[in-house]
mmCIF file of C-alpha atoms in Angstrom:
data_model
loop_
_atom_site.group_PDB
_atom_site.id
_atom_site.type_symbol
_atom_site.label_atom_id
_atom_site.label_comp_id
_atom_site.label_asym_id
_atom_site.label_seq_id
_atom_site.Cartn_x
_atom_site.Cartn_y
_atom_site.Cartn_z
ATOM 1 C CA UNK A 298 35.189 -16.059 3.130
ATOM 2 C CA UNK A 299 32.862 -17.171 0.303
ATOM 3 C CA UNK A 300 33.823 -13.904 -1.845
ATOM 4 C CA UNK A 301 31.065 -16.313 -4.211
ATOM 5 C CA UNK A 302 28.254 -14.710 -1.979
ATOM 6 C CA UNK A 303 28.866 -11.189 -1.850
ATOM 7 C CA UNK A 304 30.004 -10.896 -5.257
ATOM 8 C CA UNK A 305 26.253 -12.720 -6.095
ATOM 9 C CA UNK A 306 23.981 -10.521 -3.486
ATOM 10 C CA UNK A 307 26.226 -7.004 -4.600
ATOM 11 C CA UNK A 308 23.314 -5.326 -6.252
ATOM 12 C CA UNK A 309 20.458 -6.382 -3.298
ATOM 13 C CA UNK A 310 23.032 -5.319 -0.424
ATOM 14 C CA UNK A 311 23.578 -1.895 -3.147
ATOM 15 C CA UNK A 312 19.980 -1.376 -3.220
ATOM 16 C CA UNK A 313 19.587 -1.784 0.819
ATOM 17 C CA UNK A 314 21.977 0.944 1.147
ATOM 18 C CA UNK A 315 20.790 3.154 -0.943
ATOM 19 C CA UNK A 316 17.836 2.331 0.777
ATOM 20 C CA UNK A 317 18.724 3.212 4.260
ATOM 21 C CA UNK A 318 20.799 6.654 2.803
ATOM 22 C CA UNK A 319 16.945 7.774 1.889
ATOM 23 C CA UNK A 320 15.710 7.232 4.459
ATOM 24 C CA UNK A 321 18.189 8.610 6.818
ATOM 25 C CA UNK A 322 17.572 11.663 4.220
ATOM 26 C CA UNK A 323 14.157 12.394 4.747
ATOM 27 C CA UNK A 324 14.442 11.749 8.291
ATOM 28 C CA UNK A 325 17.546 14.371 9.185
ATOM 29 C CA UNK A 326 15.617 16.865 6.673
ATOM 30 C CA UNK A 327 12.208 16.129 8.657
ATOM 31 C CA UNK A 328 13.542 16.139 11.425
ATOM 32 C CA UNK A 329 15.470 19.410 11.471
ATOM 33 C CA UNK A 330 12.184 20.893 10.160
ATOM 34 C CA UNK A 331 10.903 19.715 13.610
ATOM 35 C CA UNK A 332 12.661 20.468 16.243
ATOM 36 C CA UNK A 333 14.087 23.867 14.338
ATOM 37 C CA UNK A 334 9.904 24.501 14.148
ATOM 38 C CA UNK A 335 10.317 23.689 18.509
ATOM 39 C CA UNK A 336 13.150 26.857 18.920
ATOM 40 C CA UNK A 337 10.824 29.510 16.713
ATOM 41 C CA UNK A 338 8.774 28.318 19.049
ATOM 42 C CA UNK A 339 10.119 28.485 21.651
ATOM 43 C CA UNK A 340 12.147 31.192 21.530
ATOM 44 C CA UNK A 341 9.291 34.041 20.597
ATOM 45 C CA UNK A 342 7.138 32.341 23.733
ATOM 46 C CA UNK A 343 3.404 30.802 22.480
ATOM 47 C CA UNK A 344 3.073 29.252 25.829
ATOM 48 C CA UNK A 345 0.099 26.894 24.381
ATOM 49 C CA UNK A 346 2.589 25.585 21.491
ATOM 50 C CA UNK A 347 5.545 26.102 23.325
ATOM 51 C CA UNK A 348 4.245 23.353 26.412
ATOM 52 C CA UNK A 349 2.656 21.713 22.939
ATOM 53 C CA UNK A 350 6.172 20.655 22.318
ATOM 54 C CA UNK A 351 7.626 20.018 25.648
ATOM 55 C CA UNK A 352 5.575 17.551 26.132
ATOM 56 C CA UNK A 353 7.161 16.161 21.807
ATOM 57 C CA UNK A 354 9.812 15.736 23.108
ATOM 58 C CA UNK A 355 10.141 14.378 26.744
ATOM 59 C CA UNK A 356 7.579 11.698 25.003
ATOM 60 C CA UNK A 357 9.693 11.140 21.569
ATOM 61 C CA UNK A 358 12.523 11.036 23.911
ATOM 62 C CA UNK A 359 11.690 8.610 25.784
ATOM 63 C CA UNK A 360 9.643 5.914 23.914
ATOM 64 C CA UNK A 361 12.108 3.502 21.781
ATOM 65 C CA UNK A 362 11.828 4.229 17.671
ATOM 66 C CA UNK A 363 10.231 0.208 17.668
ATOM 67 C CA UNK A 364 7.632 1.265 19.437
ATOM 68 C CA UNK A 365 7.144 4.589 17.410
ATOM 69 C CA UNK A 366 7.258 1.982 14.226
ATOM 70 C CA UNK A 367 4.989 -0.301 15.480
ATOM 71 C CA UNK A 368 2.174 2.145 16.390
ATOM 72 C CA UNK A 369 2.870 3.586 13.681
ATOM 73 C CA UNK A 370 2.434 0.279 11.482
ATOM 74 C CA UNK A 371 0.149 -1.328 13.403
ATOM 75 C CA UNK A 372 -1.519 0.230 15.630
ATOM 76 C CA UNK A 373 -2.970 3.090 13.112
ATOM 77 C CA UNK A 374 -4.868 0.772 10.273
ATOM 78 C CA UNK A 375 -6.810 0.788 13.443
ATOM 79 C CA UNK A 376 -8.402 3.831 13.095
ATOM 80 C CA UNK A 377 -8.380 4.077 9.697
ATOM 81 C CA UNK A 378 -5.421 5.267 9.024
ATOM 82 C CA UNK A 379 -3.338 2.884 6.901
ATOM 83 C CA UNK A 380 0.103 3.877 5.438
ATOM 84 C CA UNK A 381 3.005 2.693 4.007
ATOM 85 C CA UNK A 382 5.865 1.128 5.626
ATOM 86 C CA UNK A 383 7.955 3.218 3.768
ATOM 87 C CA UNK A 384 5.736 6.931 5.488
ATOM 88 C CA UNK A 385 5.979 4.996 8.656
ATOM 89 C CA UNK A 386 9.783 4.992 8.318
ATOM 90 C CA UNK A 387 9.982 8.546 7.905
ATOM 91 C CA UNK A 388 7.238 10.063 10.643
ATOM 92 C CA UNK A 389 8.155 7.570 12.787
ATOM 93 C CA UNK A 390 12.221 8.864 11.956
ATOM 94 C CA UNK A 391 11.602 12.736 12.085
ATOM 95 C CA UNK A 392 9.020 12.037 15.152
ATOM 96 C CA UNK A 393 12.427 11.172 16.968
ATOM 97 C CA UNK A 394 15.306 13.208 15.410
ATOM 98 C CA UNK A 395 13.277 15.893 16.046
ATOM 99 C CA UNK A 396 12.916 16.243 19.656
ATOM 100 C CA UNK A 397 16.745 15.947 19.146
ATOM 101 C CA UNK A 398 17.391 17.770 17.206
ATOM 102 C CA UNK A 399 15.375 20.537 19.219
ATOM 103 C CA UNK A 400 17.313 20.027 22.331
ATOM 104 C CA UNK A 401 21.177 20.349 20.505
ATOM 105 C CA UNK A 402 19.322 23.552 19.078
ATOM 106 C CA UNK A 403 18.260 24.818 22.154
ATOM 107 C CA UNK A 404 21.391 24.297 23.793
ATOM 108 C CA UNK A 405 23.211 26.482 20.316
ATOM 109 C CA UNK A 406 20.294 29.647 21.678
ATOM 110 C CA UNK A 407 21.064 29.098 25.547
ATOM 111 C CA UNK A 408 24.701 28.769 24.279
ATOM 112 C CA UNK A 409 24.554 33.150 23.192
ATOM 113 C CA UNK A 410 25.138 36.132 25.381
ATOM 114 C CA UNK A 411 21.806 38.012 26.005
ATOM 115 C CA UNK A 412 24.398 40.561 24.587
ATOM 116 C CA UNK A 413 24.396 39.940 21.187
ATOM 117 C CA UNK A 414 20.492 39.699 21.065
ATOM 118 C CA UNK A 415 20.807 43.354 22.187
ATOM 119 C CA UNK A 416 23.204 44.165 19.970
ATOM 120 C CA UNK A 417 21.273 43.085 17.009
ATOM 121 C CA UNK A 418 17.908 45.024 18.266
ATOM 122 C CA UNK A 419 20.055 47.789 18.773
ATOM 123 C CA UNK A 420 20.598 48.102 15.142
ATOM 124 C CA UNK A 421 16.927 48.085 14.103
ATOM 125 C CA UNK A 422 16.479 44.046 13.697
ATOM 126 C CA UNK A 423 12.694 42.673 14.837
ATOM 127 C CA UNK A 424 12.552 39.720 16.943
ATOM 128 C CA UNK A 425 12.416 37.684 13.690
ATOM 129 C CA UNK A 426 15.329 39.366 11.901
ATOM 130 C CA UNK A 427 17.707 39.127 15.577
ATOM 131 C CA UNK A 428 16.891 35.211 15.747
ATOM 132 C CA UNK A 429 17.332 35.030 11.543
ATOM 133 C CA UNK A 430 21.189 36.895 11.864
ATOM 134 C CA UNK A 431 21.816 37.072 14.583
ATOM 135 C CA UNK A 432 20.563 34.021 17.148
ATOM 136 C CA UNK A 433 20.439 31.705 14.483
ATOM 137 C CA UNK A 434 23.347 31.795 13.047
ATOM 138 C CA UNK A 435 25.494 31.167 16.001
ATOM 139 C CA UNK A 436 23.000 28.502 17.830
ATOM 140 C CA UNK A 437 24.186 26.002 14.602
ATOM 141 C CA UNK A 438 27.864 26.820 14.849
ATOM 142 C CA UNK A 439 27.947 26.172 18.781
ATOM 143 C CA UNK A 440 25.470 23.229 18.670
ATOM 144 C CA UNK A 441 27.154 21.320 15.529
ATOM 145 C CA UNK A 442 28.939 18.708 17.606
ATOM 146 C CA UNK A 443 25.449 17.709 18.393
ATOM 147 C CA UNK A 444 23.242 18.130 15.426
ATOM 148 C CA UNK A 445 26.620 15.543 13.750
ATOM 149 C CA UNK A 446 25.714 12.772 16.650
ATOM 150 C CA UNK A 447 22.118 13.282 16.257
ATOM 151 C CA UNK A 448 22.310 12.421 12.110
ATOM 152 C CA UNK A 449 24.616 9.977 12.125
ATOM 153 C CA UNK A 450 21.703 8.134 16.020
ATOM 154 C CA UNK A 451 19.328 8.482 12.808
ATOM 155 C CA UNK A 452 21.294 6.954 10.563
ATOM 156 C CA UNK A 453 22.323 4.082 12.515
ATOM 157 C CA UNK A 454 18.390 4.110 13.615
ATOM 158 C CA UNK A 455 17.818 3.274 10.605
ATOM 159 C CA UNK A 456 18.995 -0.723 11.444
ATOM 160 C CA UNK A 457 15.117 -0.339 13.309
ATOM 161 C CA UNK A 458 12.864 -0.037 10.559
ATOM 162 C CA UNK A 459 12.657 -3.918 9.147
ATOM 163 C CA UNK A 460 10.773 -5.034 11.795
ATOM 164 C CA UNK A 461 7.936 -3.482 9.239
ATOM 165 C CA UNK A 462 9.175 -5.136 6.702
ATOM 166 C CA UNK A 463 11.062 -2.446 5.067
ATOM 167 C CA UNK A 464 14.658 -4.601 2.082
ATOM 168 C CA UNK A 465 17.119 -2.171 4.421
ATOM 169 C CA UNK A 466 20.800 -2.843 4.877
ATOM 170 C CA UNK A 467 19.666 -5.085 8.272
ATOM 171 C CA UNK A 468 16.621 -6.823 6.378
ATOM 172 C CA UNK A 469 18.432 -8.315 3.569
ATOM 173 C CA UNK A 470 21.359 -9.600 5.817
ATOM 174 C CA UNK A 471 18.754 -10.863 8.064
ATOM 175 C CA UNK A 472 17.233 -12.279 5.055
ATOM 176 C CA UNK A 473 20.103 -13.984 3.426
ATOM 177 C CA UNK A 474 20.886 -15.377 6.348
ATOM 178 C CA UNK A 475 18.050 -17.853 7.019
ATOM 179 C CA UNK A 476 18.208 -18.697 3.406
ATOM 180 C CA UNK A 477 21.845 -19.379 3.086
ATOM 181 C CA UNK A 478 23.197 -19.887 6.192
ATOM 182 C CA UNK A 479 26.732 -17.872 4.989
ATOM 183 C CA UNK A 480 26.027 -15.649 8.407
ATOM 184 C CA UNK A 481 29.365 -14.338 8.076
ATOM 185 C CA UNK A 482 29.535 -13.155 4.586
ATOM 186 C CA UNK A 483 26.329 -11.391 5.659
ATOM 187 C CA UNK A 484 27.477 -9.702 8.641
ATOM 188 C CA UNK A 485 30.632 -9.173 7.166
ATOM 189 C CA UNK A 486 29.089 -7.121 3.923
ATOM 190 C CA UNK A 487 26.176 -5.219 6.887
ATOM 191 C CA UNK A 488 29.696 -2.758 8.267
ATOM 192 C CA UNK A 489 30.838 -2.132 5.380
ATOM 193 C CA UNK A 490 27.766 -1.051 3.763
ATOM 194 C CA UNK A 491 27.067 0.595 7.149
ATOM 195 C CA UNK A 492 30.694 2.060 6.700
ATOM 196 C CA UNK A 493 30.600 3.201 3.376
ATOM 197 C CA UNK A 494 27.274 5.283 4.944
ATOM 198 C CA UNK A 495 28.708 6.762 7.437
ATOM 199 C CA UNK A 496 32.541 6.881 7.260
ATOM 200 C CA UNK A 497 32.582 9.444 4.422
ATOM 201 C CA UNK A 498 29.758 11.172 6.426
ATOM 202 C CA UNK A 499 31.290 11.693 10.051
ATOM 203 C CA UNK A 500 34.523 13.494 7.767
ATOM 204 C CA UNK A 501 31.925 15.545 5.711
ATOM 205 C CA UNK A 502 30.169 16.910 9.316
ATOM 206 C CA UNK A 503 33.416 16.158 11.055
ATOM 207 C CA UNK A 504 34.624 19.663 8.268
ATOM 208 C CA UNK A 505 31.358 21.965 8.492
ATOM 209 C CA UNK A 506 31.403 22.001 11.895
ATOM 210 C CA UNK A 507 35.691 23.492 11.704
ATOM 211 C CA UNK A 508 34.088 25.835 9.463
ATOM 212 C CA UNK A 509 30.794 26.598 11.553
ATOM 213 C CA UNK A 510 33.232 27.479 14.176
ATOM 214 C CA UNK A 511 34.359 30.167 13.195
ATOM 215 C CA UNK A 512 30.906 31.364 12.357
#
């Protein structure tokens, strides 16, 4: 193991780690918003929009992120829509993650007993207040393990964005292997960087799950 090589290119890996983290943060944030929008539409029974959301969920979950990124980055310019690689990555992660978040939240809402909803109505809450203060907090607690898995899944899916020329961790590792043939060192650095990102996140999400389980 050439530790001098690792020290020399550590700044590149740190910069790529920061980019990967930013992609994950934006992707998870917008994915959650998309998922929440879908379950709100379903809960309040906006039939036409709900059908569109269901079609989106099926389409998103059954197409690879790689294909979605190819379409955003290479096909959209043919229609006059030009997006930079960072924007394509965020949209792709949000599009993919939103469907998984929607299904996680939907499962959480369906697990809540009907009596909970009826109790909220009996207290004088309207349908929106009932959803906001009674249904959603309980659904989040129930769905948190699934949401946590989705968050980690999206963080790992950022490894695909190198295909659209974003200098993330995988891109840097492949670039250094191609230039210097230091496969062991580059892959070791890649694994360490992903562990630095994922392991603390996993522990934090585990703590959140435990806290919400008492809600």
